[in-house]
CSV table of C-alpha atoms in Angstrom, one decimal:
chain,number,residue,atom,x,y,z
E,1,UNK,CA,1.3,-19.8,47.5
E,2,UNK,CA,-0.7,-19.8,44.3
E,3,UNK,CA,0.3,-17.0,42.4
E,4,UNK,CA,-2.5,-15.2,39.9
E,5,UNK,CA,-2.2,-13.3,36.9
E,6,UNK,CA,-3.3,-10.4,36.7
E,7,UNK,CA,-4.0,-8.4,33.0
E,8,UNK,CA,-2.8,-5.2,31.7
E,9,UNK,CA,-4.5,-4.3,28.4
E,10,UNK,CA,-4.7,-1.4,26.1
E,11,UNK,CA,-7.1,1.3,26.6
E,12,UNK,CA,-8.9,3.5,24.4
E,13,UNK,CA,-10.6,7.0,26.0
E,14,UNK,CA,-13.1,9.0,23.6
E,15,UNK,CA,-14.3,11.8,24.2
E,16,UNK,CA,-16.1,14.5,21.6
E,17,UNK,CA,-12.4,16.2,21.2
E,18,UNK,CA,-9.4,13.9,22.3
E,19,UNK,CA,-8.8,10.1,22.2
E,20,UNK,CA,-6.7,9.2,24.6
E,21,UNK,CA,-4.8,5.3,24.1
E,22,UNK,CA,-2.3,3.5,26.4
E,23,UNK,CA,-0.5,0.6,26.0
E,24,UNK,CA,1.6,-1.1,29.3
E,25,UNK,CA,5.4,-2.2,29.0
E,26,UNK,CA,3.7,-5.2,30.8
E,27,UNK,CA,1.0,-7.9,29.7
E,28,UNK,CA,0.4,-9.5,32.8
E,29,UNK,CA,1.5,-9.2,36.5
E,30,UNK,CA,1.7,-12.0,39.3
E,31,UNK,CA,-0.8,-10.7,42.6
E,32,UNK,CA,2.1,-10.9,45.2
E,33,UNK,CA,4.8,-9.1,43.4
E,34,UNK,CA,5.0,-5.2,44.2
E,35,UNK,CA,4.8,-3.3,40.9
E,36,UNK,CA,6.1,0.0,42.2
E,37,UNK,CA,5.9,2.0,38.3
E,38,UNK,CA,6.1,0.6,34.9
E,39,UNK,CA,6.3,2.3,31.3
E,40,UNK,CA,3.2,2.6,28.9
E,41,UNK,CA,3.1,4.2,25.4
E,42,UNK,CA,0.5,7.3,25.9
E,43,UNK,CA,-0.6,8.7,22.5
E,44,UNK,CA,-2.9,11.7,22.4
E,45,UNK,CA,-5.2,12.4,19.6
E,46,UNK,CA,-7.1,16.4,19.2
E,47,UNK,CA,-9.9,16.3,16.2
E,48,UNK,CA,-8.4,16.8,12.7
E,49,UNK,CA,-9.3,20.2,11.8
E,50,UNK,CA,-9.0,21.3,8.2
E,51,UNK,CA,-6.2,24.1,7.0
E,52,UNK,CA,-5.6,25.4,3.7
E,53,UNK,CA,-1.9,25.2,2.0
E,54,UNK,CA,-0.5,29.1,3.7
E,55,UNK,CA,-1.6,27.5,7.5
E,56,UNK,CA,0.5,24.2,7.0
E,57,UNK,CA,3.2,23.6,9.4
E,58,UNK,CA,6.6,24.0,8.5
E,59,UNK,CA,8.5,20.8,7.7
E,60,UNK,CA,11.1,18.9,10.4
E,61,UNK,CA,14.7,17.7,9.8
E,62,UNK,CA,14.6,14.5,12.9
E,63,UNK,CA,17.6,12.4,13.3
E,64,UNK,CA,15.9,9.4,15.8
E,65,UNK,CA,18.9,7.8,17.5
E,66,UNK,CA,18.2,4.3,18.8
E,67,UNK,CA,20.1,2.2,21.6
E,68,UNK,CA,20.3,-1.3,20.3
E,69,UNK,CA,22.9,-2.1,23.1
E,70,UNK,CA,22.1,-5.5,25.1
E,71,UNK,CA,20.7,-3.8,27.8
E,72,UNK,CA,17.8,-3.2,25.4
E,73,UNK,CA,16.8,-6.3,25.8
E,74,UNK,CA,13.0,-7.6,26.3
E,75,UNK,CA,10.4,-5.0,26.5
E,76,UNK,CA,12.6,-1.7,26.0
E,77,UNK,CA,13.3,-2.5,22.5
E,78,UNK,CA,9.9,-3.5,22.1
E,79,UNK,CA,8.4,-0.5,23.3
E,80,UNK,CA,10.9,1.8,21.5
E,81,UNK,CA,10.0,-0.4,17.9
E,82,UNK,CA,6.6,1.3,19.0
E,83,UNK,CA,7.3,4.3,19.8
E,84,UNK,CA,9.5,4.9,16.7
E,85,UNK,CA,6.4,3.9,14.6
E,86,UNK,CA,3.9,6.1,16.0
E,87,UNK,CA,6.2,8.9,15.4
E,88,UNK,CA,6.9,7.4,11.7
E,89,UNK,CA,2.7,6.9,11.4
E,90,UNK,CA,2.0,10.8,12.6
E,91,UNK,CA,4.7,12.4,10.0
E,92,UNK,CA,4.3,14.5,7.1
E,93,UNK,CA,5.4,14.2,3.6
E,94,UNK,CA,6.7,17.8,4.0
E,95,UNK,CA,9.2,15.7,7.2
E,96,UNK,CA,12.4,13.8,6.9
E,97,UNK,CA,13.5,11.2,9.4
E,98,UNK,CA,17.3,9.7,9.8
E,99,UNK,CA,17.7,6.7,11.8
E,100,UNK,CA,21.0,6.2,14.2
E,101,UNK,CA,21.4,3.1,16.0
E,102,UNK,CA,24.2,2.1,18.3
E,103,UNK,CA,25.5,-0.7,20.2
E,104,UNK,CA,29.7,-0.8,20.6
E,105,UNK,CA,29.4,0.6,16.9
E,106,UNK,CA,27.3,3.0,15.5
E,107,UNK,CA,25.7,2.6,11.8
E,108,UNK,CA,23.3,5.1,10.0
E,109,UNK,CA,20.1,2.8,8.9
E,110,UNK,CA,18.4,5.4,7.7
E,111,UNK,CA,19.9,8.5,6.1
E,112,UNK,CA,17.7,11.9,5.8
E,113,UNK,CA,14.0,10.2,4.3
E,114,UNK,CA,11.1,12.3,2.9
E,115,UNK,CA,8.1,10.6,4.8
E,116,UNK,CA,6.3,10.1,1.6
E,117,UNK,CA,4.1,6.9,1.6
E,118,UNK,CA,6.9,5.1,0.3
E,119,UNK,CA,9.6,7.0,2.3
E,120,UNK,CA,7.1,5.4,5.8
E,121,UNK,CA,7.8,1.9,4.4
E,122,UNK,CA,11.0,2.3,4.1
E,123,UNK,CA,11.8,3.7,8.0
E,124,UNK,CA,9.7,0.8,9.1
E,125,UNK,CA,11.2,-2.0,7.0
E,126,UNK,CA,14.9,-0.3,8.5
E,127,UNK,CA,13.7,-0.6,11.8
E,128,UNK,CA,13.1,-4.2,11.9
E,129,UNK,CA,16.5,-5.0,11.7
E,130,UNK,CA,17.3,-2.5,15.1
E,131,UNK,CA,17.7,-5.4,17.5
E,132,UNK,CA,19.9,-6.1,20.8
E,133,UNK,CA,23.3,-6.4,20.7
E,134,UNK,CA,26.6,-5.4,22.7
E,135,UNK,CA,27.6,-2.2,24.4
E,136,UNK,CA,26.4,1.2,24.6
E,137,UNK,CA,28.4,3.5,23.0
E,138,UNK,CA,25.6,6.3,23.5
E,139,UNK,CA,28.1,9.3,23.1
E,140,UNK,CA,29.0,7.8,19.7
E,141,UNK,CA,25.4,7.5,18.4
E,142,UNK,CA,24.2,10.9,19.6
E,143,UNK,CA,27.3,12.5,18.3
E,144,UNK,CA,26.9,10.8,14.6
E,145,UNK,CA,23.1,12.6,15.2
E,146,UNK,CA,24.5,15.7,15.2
E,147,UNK,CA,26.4,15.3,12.0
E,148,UNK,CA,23.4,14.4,10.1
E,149,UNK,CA,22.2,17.7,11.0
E,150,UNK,CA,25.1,19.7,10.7
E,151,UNK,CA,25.8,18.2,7.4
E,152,UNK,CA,22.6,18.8,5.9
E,153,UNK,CA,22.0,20.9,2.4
E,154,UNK,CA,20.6,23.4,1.2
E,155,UNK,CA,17.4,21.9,0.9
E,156,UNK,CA,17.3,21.1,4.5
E,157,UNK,CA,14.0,21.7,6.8
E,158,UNK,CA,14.2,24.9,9.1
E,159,UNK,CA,12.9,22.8,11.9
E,160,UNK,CA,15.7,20.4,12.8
E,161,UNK,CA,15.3,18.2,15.9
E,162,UNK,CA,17.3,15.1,17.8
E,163,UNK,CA,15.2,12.6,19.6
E,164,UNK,CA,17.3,9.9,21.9
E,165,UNK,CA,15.8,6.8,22.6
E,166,UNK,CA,17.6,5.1,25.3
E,167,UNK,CA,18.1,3.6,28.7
E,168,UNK,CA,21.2,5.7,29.4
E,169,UNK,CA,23.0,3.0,30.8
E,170,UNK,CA,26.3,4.4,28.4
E,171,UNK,CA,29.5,1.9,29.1
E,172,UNK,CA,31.7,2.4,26.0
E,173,UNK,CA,33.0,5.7,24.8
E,174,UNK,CA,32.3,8.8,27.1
E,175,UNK,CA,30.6,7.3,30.4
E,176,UNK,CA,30.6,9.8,33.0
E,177,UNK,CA,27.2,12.0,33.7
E,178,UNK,CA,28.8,15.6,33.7
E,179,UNK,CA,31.4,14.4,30.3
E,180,UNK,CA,27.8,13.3,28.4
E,181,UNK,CA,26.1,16.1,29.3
E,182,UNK,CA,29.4,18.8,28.5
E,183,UNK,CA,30.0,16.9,25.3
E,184,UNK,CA,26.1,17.4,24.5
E,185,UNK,CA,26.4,21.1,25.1
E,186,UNK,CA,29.6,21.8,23.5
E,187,UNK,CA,28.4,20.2,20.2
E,188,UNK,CA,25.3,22.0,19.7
E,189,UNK,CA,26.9,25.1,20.2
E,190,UNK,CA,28.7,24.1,17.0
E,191,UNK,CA,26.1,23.7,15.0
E,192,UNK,CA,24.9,26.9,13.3
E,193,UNK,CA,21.2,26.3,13.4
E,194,UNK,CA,18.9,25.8,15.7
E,195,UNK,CA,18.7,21.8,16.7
E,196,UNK,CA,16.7,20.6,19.8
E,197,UNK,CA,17.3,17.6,21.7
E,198,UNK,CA,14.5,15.4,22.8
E,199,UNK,CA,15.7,12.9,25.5
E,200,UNK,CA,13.3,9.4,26.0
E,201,UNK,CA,14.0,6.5,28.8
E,202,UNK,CA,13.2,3.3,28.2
E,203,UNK,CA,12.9,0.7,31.1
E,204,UNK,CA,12.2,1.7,34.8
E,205,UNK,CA,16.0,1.3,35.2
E,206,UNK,CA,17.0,4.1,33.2
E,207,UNK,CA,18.6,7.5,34.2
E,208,UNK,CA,16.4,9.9,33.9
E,209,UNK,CA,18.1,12.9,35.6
E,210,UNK,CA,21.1,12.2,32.7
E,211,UNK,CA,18.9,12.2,30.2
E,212,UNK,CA,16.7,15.3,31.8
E,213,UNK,CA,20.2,17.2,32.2
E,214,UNK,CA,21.4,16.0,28.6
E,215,UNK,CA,18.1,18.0,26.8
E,216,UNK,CA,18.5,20.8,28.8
E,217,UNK,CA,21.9,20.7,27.9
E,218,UNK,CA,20.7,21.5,24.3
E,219,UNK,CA,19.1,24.8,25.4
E,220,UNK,CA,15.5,24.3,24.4
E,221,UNK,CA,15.4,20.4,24.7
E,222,UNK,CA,12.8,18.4,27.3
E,223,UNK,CA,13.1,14.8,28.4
């Protein structure tokens, strides 16, 4: 009855024109537990390739709203700290990044940031202080996302995207499947630009056909 341990490390892929990392949800695994799927961060890198000022990409408005809830717990938060800063790493100065988190409340940690160098520190010093707590009010964080782009000004970004980070476990506010995914539609049809919704599950217990139907809810949105 001697159980081993067995390792799960990073790995790093080169090749002459990607580099391919991943990083498992889990360190280690005992030998005589069945490990049917687990979650890895999967970044893809092409070669940098050199463009002068008229090829550069046009800037993007993204409100990131985070589940803090309880059920976050563990290795969910922990791989959505990581995700959040590979996104925060990879943006441009010409970008601007909101953070929402929500437990039973909801709180803005972030409001619209230029992702200057200083703009960076600043997202990654606010998300340190996105940890666990209470319910999951996830209809009232992803409703407060869509705000902070409706209510942008003038010199907002013409690319403006939503990118949920959750387990989509929702138990406070709207809770039903077909209500979160109505609500989802019926607010983006307000808004009078157009805002994509990016849906990401966290844990192997989370709902991925909500959050599939959820971005494609939003009309051009992917989970």
């Amino acid at each position: 009855n001697k159980k081993e341990k067995f390792n799960f490390q990073k790995i790093k892929i080169m090749s002459k024109s990607l580099i391919f990392e991943s990083e498992p949800e889990f360190t280690t695994s005992v030998f005589n537990k069945d490990v049917e799927s687990f979650m890895c961060v999967a970044t893809i890198k092409a070669p940098q390739i050199e463009t002068d000022e008229s090829q550069k990409r046009a800037g993007i408005d993204i409100v990131a709203v985070l589940d803090r809830s309880g059920s976050m717990e563990g290795e969910k938060i922990s791989m959505l700290h990581q995700t959040v800063n590979l996104m925060i790493d990879h943006l441009k100065e010409c970008d601007r990044l909101s953070l929402v988190a929500y437990d039973s409340r909801v709180d803005i940690v972030l409001p619209l940031t230029r992702m200057t160098n200083e703009g960076k520190a600043i997202a990654k010093k606010s998300l340190i202080g996105i940890t666990p707590r209470g319910g999951t009010n996830l209809s009232g964080g992803l409703l407060r996302g869509f705000d902070i782009i409706e209510e942008r000004g003038v010199d907002r970004n013409d690319v403006a995207s939503i990118l949920l980070m959750t387990d989509g476990l929702a138990n406070e506010g709207i809770r039903g499947s077909d209500q979160l995914v109505l609500a989802t539609s019926n607010r983006i049809k307000e808004i009078p630009f157009p805002t994509t919704l990016y849906t990401f599950g966290f844990g192997t217990d989370h709902d991925g056909k909500l959050l599939t139907r959820m971005a494609e809810a939003s009309g051009t949105g992917t989970y």
